[in-house]
PDB file of C-alpha atoms in Angstrom:
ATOM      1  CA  UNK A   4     -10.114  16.454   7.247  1.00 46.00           C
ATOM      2  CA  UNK A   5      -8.619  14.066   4.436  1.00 48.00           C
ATOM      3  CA  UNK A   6      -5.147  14.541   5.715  1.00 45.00           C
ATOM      4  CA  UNK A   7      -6.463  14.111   9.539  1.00 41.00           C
ATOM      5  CA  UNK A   8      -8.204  10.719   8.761  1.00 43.00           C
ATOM      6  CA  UNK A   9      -4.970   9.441   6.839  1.00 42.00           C
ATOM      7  CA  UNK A  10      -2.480  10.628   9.492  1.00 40.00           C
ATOM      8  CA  UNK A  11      -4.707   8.115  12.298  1.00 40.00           C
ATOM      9  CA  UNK A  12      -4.854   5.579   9.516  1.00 42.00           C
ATOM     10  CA  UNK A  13      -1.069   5.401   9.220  1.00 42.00           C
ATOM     11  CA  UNK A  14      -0.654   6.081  12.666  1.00 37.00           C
ATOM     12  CA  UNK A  15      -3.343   2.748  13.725  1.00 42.00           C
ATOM     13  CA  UNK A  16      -1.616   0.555  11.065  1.00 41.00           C
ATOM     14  CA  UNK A  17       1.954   1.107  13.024  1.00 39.00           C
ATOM     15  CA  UNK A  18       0.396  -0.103  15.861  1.00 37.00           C
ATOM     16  CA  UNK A  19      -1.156  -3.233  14.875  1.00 37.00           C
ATOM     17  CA  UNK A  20      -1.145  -6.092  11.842  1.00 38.00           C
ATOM     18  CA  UNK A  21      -3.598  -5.563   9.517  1.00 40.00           C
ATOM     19  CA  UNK A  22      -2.089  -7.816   6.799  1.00 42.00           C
ATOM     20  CA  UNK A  23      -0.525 -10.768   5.320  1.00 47.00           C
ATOM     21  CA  UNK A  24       2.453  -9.464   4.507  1.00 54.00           C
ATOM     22  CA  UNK A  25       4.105  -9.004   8.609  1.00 41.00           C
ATOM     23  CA  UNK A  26       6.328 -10.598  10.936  1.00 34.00           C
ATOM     24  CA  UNK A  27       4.504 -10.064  14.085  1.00 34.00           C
ATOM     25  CA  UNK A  28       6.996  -8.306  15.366  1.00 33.00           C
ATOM     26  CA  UNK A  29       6.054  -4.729  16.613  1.00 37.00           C
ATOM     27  CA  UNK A  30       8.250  -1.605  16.074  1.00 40.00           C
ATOM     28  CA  UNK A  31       9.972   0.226  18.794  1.00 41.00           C
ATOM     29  CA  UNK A  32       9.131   3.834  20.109  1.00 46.00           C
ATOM     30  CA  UNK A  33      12.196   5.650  19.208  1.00 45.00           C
ATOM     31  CA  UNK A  34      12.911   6.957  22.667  1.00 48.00           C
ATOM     32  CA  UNK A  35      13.489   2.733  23.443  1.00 53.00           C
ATOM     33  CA  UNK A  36      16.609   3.195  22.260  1.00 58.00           C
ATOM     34  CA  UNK A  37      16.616  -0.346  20.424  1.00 61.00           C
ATOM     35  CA  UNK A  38      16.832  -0.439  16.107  1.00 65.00           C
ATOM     36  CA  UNK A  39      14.314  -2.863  14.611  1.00 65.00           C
ATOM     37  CA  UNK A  40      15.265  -4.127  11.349  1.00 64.00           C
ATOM     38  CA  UNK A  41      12.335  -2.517   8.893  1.00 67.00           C
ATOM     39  CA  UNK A  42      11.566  -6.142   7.514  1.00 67.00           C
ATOM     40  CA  UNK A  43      10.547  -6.771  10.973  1.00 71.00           C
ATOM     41  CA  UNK A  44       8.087  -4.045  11.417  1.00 67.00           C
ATOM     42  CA  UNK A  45       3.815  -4.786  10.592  1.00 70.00           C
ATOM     43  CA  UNK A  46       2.618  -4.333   7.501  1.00 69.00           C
ATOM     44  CA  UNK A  47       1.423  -0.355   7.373  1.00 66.00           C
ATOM     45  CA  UNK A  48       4.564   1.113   9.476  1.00 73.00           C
ATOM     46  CA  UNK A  49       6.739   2.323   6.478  1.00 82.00           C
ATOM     47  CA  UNK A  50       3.860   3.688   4.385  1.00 86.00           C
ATOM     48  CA  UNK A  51       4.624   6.506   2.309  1.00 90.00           C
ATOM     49  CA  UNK A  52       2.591   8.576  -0.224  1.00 93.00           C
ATOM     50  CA  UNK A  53       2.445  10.243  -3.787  1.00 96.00           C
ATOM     51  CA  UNK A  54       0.148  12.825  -3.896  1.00 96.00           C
ATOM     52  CA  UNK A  55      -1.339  14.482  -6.835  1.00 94.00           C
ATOM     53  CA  UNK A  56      -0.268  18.207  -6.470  1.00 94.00           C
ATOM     54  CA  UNK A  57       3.241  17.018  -5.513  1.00 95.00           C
ATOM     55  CA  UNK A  58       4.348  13.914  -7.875  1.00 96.00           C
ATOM     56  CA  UNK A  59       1.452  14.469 -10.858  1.00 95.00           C
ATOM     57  CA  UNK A  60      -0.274  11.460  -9.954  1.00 97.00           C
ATOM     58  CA  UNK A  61      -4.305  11.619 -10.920  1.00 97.00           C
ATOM     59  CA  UNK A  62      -5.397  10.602  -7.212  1.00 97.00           C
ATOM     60  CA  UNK A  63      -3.139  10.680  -4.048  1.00 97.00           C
ATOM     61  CA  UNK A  64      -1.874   7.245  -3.250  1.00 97.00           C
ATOM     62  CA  UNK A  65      -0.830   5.969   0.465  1.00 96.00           C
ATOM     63  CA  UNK A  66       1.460   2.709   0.398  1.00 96.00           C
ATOM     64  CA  UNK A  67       3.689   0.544   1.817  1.00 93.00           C
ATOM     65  CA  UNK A  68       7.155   0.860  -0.034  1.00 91.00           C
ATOM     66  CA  UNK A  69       8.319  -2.334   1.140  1.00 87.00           C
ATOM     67  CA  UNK A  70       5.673  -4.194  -0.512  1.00 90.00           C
ATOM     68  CA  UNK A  71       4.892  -2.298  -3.735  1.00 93.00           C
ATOM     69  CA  UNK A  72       6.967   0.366  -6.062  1.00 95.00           C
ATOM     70  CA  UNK A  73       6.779   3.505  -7.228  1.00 96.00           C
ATOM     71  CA  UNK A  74       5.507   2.250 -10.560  1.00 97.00           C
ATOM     72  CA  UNK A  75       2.833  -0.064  -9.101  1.00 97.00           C
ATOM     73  CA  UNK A  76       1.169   2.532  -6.899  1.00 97.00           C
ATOM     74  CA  UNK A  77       1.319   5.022 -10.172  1.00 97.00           C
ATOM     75  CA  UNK A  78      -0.991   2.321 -11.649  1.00 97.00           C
ATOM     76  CA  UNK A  79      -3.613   2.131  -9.245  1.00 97.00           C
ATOM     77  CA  UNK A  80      -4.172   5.803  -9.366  1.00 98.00           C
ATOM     78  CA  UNK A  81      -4.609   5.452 -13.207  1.00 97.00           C
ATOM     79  CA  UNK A  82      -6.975   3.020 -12.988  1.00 97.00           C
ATOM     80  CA  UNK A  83      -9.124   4.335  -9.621  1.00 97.00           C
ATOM     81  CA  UNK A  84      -8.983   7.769 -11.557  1.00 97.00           C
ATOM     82  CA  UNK A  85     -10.033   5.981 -14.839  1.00 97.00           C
ATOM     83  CA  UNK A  86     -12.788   4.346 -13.003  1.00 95.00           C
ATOM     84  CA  UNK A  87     -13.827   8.009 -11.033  1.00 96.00           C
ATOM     85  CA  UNK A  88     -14.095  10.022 -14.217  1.00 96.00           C
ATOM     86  CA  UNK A  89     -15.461   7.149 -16.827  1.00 96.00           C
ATOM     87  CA  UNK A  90     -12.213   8.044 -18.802  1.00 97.00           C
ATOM     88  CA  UNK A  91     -11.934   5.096 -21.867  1.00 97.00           C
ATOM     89  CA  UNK A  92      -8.277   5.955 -22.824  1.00 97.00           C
ATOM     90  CA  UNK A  93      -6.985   5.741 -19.521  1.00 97.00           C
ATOM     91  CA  UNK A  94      -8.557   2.994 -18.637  1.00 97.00           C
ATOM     92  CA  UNK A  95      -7.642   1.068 -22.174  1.00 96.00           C
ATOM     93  CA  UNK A  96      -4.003   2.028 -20.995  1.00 95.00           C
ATOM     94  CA  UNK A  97      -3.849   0.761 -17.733  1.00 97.00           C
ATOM     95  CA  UNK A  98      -6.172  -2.380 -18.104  1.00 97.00           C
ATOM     96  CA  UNK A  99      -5.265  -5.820 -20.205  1.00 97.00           C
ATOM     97  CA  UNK A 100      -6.617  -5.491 -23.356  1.00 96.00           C
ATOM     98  CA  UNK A 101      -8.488  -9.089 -23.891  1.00 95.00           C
ATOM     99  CA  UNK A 102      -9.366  -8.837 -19.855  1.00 96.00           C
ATOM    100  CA  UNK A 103     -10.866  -5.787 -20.126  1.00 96.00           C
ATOM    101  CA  UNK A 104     -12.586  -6.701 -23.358  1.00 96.00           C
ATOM    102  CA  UNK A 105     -14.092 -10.142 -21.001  1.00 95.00           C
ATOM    103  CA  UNK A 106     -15.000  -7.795 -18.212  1.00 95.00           C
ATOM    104  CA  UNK A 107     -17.166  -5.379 -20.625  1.00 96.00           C
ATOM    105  CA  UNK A 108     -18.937  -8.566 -21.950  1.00 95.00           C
ATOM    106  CA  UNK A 109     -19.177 -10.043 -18.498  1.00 94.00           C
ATOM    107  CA  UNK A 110     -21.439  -7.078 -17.540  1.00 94.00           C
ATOM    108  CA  UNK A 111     -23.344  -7.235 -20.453  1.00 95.00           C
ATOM    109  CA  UNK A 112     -22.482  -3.703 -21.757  1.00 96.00           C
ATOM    110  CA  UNK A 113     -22.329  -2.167 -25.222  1.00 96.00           C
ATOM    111  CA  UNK A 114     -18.397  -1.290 -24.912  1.00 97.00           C
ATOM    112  CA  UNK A 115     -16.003   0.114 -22.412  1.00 97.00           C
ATOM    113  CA  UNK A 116     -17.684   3.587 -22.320  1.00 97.00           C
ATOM    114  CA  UNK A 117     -20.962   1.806 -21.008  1.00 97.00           C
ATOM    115  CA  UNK A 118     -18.997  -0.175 -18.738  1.00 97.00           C
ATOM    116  CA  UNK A 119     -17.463   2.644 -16.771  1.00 97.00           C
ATOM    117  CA  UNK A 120     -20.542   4.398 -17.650  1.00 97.00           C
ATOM    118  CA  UNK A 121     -22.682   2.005 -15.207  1.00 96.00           C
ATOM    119  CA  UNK A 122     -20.146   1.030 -13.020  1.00 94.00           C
ATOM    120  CA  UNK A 123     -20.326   4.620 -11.998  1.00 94.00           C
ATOM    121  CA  UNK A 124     -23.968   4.672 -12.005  1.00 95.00           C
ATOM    122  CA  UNK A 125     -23.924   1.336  -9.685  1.00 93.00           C
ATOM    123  CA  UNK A 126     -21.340   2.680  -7.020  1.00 94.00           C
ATOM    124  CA  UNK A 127     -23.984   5.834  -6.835  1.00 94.00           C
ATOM    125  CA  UNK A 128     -27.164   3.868  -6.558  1.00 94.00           C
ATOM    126  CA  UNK A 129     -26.149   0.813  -4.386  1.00 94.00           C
ATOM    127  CA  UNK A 130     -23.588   2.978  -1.938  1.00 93.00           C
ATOM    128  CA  UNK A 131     -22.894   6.978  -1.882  1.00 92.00           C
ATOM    129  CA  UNK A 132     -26.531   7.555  -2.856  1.00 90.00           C
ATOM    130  CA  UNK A 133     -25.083  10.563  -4.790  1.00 90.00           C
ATOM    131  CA  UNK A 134     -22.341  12.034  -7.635  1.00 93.00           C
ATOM    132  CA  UNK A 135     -18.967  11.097  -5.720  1.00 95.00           C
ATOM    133  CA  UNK A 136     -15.404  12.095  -6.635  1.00 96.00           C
ATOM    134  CA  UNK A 137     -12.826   9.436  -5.308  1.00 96.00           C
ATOM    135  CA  UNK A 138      -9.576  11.673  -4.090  1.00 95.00           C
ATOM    136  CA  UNK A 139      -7.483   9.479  -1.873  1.00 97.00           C
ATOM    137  CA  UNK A 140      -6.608   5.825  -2.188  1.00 98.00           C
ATOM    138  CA  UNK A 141      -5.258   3.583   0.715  1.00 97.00           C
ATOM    139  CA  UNK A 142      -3.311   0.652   0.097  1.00 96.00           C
ATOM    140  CA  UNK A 143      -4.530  -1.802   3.242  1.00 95.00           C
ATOM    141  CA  UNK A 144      -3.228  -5.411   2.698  1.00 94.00           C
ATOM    142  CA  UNK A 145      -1.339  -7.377  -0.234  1.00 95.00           C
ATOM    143  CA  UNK A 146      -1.156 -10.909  -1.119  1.00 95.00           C
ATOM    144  CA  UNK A 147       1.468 -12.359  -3.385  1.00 94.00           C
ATOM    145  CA  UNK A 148       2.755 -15.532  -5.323  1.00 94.00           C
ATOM    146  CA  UNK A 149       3.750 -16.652  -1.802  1.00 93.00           C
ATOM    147  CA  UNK A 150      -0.095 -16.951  -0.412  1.00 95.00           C
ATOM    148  CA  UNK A 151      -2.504 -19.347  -0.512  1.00 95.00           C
ATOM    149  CA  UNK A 152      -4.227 -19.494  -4.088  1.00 95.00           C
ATOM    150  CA  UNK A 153      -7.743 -20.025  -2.271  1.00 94.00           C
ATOM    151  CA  UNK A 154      -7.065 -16.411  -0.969  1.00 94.00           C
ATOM    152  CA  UNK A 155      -5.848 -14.844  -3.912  1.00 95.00           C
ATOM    153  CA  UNK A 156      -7.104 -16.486  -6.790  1.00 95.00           C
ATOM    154  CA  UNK A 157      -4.307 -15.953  -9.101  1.00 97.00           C
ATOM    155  CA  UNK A 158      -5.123 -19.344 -10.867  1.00 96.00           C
ATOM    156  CA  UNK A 159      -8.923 -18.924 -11.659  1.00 96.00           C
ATOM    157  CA  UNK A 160      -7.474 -15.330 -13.243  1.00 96.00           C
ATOM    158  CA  UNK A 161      -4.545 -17.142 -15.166  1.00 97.00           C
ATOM    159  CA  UNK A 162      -7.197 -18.816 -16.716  1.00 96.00           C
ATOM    160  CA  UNK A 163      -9.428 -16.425 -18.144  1.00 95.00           C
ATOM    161  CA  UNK A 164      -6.331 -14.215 -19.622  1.00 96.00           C
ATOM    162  CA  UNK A 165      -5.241 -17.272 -21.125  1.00 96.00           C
ATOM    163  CA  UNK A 166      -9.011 -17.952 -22.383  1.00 95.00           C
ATOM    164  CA  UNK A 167      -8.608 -14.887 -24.136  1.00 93.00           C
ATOM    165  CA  UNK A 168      -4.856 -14.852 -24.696  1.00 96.00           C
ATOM    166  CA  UNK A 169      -3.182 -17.887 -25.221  1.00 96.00           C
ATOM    167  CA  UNK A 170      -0.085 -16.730 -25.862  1.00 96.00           C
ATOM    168  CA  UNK A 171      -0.142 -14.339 -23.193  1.00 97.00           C
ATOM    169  CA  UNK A 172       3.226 -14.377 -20.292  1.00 97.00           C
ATOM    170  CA  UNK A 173       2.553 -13.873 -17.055  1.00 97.00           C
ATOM    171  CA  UNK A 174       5.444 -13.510 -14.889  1.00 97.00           C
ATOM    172  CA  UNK A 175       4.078 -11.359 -11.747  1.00 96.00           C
ATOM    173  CA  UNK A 176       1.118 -11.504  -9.853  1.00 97.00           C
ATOM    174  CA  UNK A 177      -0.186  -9.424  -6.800  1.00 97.00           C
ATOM    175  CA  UNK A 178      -3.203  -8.629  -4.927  1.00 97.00           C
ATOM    176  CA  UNK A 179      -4.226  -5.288  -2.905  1.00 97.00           C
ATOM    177  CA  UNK A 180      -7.004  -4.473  -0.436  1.00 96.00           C
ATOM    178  CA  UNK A 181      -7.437  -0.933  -0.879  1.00 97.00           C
ATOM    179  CA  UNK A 182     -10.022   1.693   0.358  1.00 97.00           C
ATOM    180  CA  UNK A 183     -10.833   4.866  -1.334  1.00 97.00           C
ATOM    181  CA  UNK A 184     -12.089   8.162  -0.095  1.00 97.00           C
ATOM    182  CA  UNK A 185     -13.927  10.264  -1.710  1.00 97.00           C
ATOM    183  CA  UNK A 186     -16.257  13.516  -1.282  1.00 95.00           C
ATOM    184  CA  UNK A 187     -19.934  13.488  -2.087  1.00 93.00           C
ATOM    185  CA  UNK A 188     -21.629  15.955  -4.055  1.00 89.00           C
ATOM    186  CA  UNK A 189     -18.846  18.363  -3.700  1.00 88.00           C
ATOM    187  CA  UNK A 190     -18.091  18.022   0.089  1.00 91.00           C
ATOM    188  CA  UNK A 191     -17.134  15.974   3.015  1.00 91.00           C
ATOM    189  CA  UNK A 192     -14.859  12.946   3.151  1.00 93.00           C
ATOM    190  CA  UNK A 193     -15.772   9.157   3.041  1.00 95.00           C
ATOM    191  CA  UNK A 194     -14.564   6.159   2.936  1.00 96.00           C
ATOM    192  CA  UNK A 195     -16.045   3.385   0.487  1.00 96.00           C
ATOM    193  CA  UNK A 196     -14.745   0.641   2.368  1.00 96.00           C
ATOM    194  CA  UNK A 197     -17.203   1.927   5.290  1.00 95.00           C
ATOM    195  CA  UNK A 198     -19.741   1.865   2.908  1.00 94.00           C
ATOM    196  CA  UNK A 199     -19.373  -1.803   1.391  1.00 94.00           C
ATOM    197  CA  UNK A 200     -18.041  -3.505   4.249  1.00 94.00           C
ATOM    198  CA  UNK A 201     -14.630  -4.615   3.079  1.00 95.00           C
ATOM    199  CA  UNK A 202     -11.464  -3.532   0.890  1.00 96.00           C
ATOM    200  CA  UNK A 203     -11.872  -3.542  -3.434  1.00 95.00           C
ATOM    201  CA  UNK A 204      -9.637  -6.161  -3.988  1.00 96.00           C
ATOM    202  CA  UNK A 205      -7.522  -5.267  -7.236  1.00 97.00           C
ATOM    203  CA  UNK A 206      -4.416  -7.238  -8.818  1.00 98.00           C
ATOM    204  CA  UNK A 207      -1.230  -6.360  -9.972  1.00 98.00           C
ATOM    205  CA  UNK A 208      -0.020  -8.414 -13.278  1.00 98.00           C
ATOM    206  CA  UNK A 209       3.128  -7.946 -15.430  1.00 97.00           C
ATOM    207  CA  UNK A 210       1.781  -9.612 -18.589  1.00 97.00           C
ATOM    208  CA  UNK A 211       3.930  -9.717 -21.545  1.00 97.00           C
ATOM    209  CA  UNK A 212       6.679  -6.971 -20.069  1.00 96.00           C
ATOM    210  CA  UNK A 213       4.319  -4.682 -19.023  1.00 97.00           C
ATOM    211  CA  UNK A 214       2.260  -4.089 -15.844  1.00 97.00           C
ATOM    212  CA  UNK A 215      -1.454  -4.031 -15.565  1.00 98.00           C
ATOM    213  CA  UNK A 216      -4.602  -3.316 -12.951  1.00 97.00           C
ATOM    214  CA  UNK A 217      -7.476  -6.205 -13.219  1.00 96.00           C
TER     215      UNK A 217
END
């Protein structure tokens, strides 16, 4: 059933733009005869996958290669998986430290463990109504440097890493709507986007050399 719903996912997002990052320009059925230049094509119609029997990563990833490496998408599934199992290491890897530090103090919790801890709980409570295990992650849009800061809000987040790291570099910036399936209590397949209403919104930073999820 996973596989089924991500085939007509790819298979819809070929067909039309769901993002930012597009031409307008739709791609030609092969049989046309006619070669469209892949920076032409919607956002969603070169979309490939790592998946986590195959390539080792925690969850499955689906994304669009022209838009985001290897390396990126390796990162999200560190961070959705870090955020699935409440794991503090992997999480402390993949997340800026002084952000992540603001975000646990933000919430009001005790430390990270009690972040993830109640993050968890609130996902539960407020939209699976029940113990859920994320297991496929869908990259659906991306903003970059290029958009409009009132859509990404790059600036408002330059400024609280700098709050809490002055000396900090930041010298890349992106931001991805993604949804995330998941089973619940041990079965089925659902998608948390149908559940909230909208795409999680994470970003992308390279901060001092190295890349991290926000």
């Amino acid at each position: 059933m996973k596989k089924f719903i991500i085939l007509l996912f790819a298979l819809s997002l070929a067909c039309v733009s769901c993002s930012d990052k597009q031409s307008g320009t739709s791609s030609a059925n092969a049989g046309d005869g006619i070669n469209v230049d892949e920076n032409e094509l919607p956002f969603g119609a070169t979309m490939i996958d790592l998946d986590s029997e195959r390539d080792g990563v925690p969850i499955s990833i689906s994304y669009e290669k022209r838009f985001m490496t290897e390396e990126e998408a390796r990162k999200i599934s560190d961070y959705i998986s870090a955020v699935n199992s409440c794991d503090v290491e992997l999480i402390k890897n993949t997340s800026y430290p002084s952000y992540l530090d603001y975000i646990v103090e933000y919430y009001g919790n005790t430390d990270i463990q009690d972040y993830l801890d109640s993050r968890q709980k609130n996902v539960e409570d407020t939209y699976t109504g029940g113990k859920f295990d994320f297991n496929y992650i869908l990259v659906n849009s991306l903003k970059d440097e290029n958009d409009d800061d009132s859509e990404t809000g790059f600036s408002t987040l330059d400024r609280k890493i700098l709050e809490n790291s002055p000396d900090a570099e930041i010298t890349s910036r992106k931001m991805v709507g993604i949804d995330v399936l998941y089973s619940l209590d041990g079965s089925g397949s659902y998608s948390l986007k149908a559940r909230t209403g909208s795409d999680m919104n994470l970003y992308i930073y390279t901060i001092d050399g190295q890349m991290y999820i926000l």
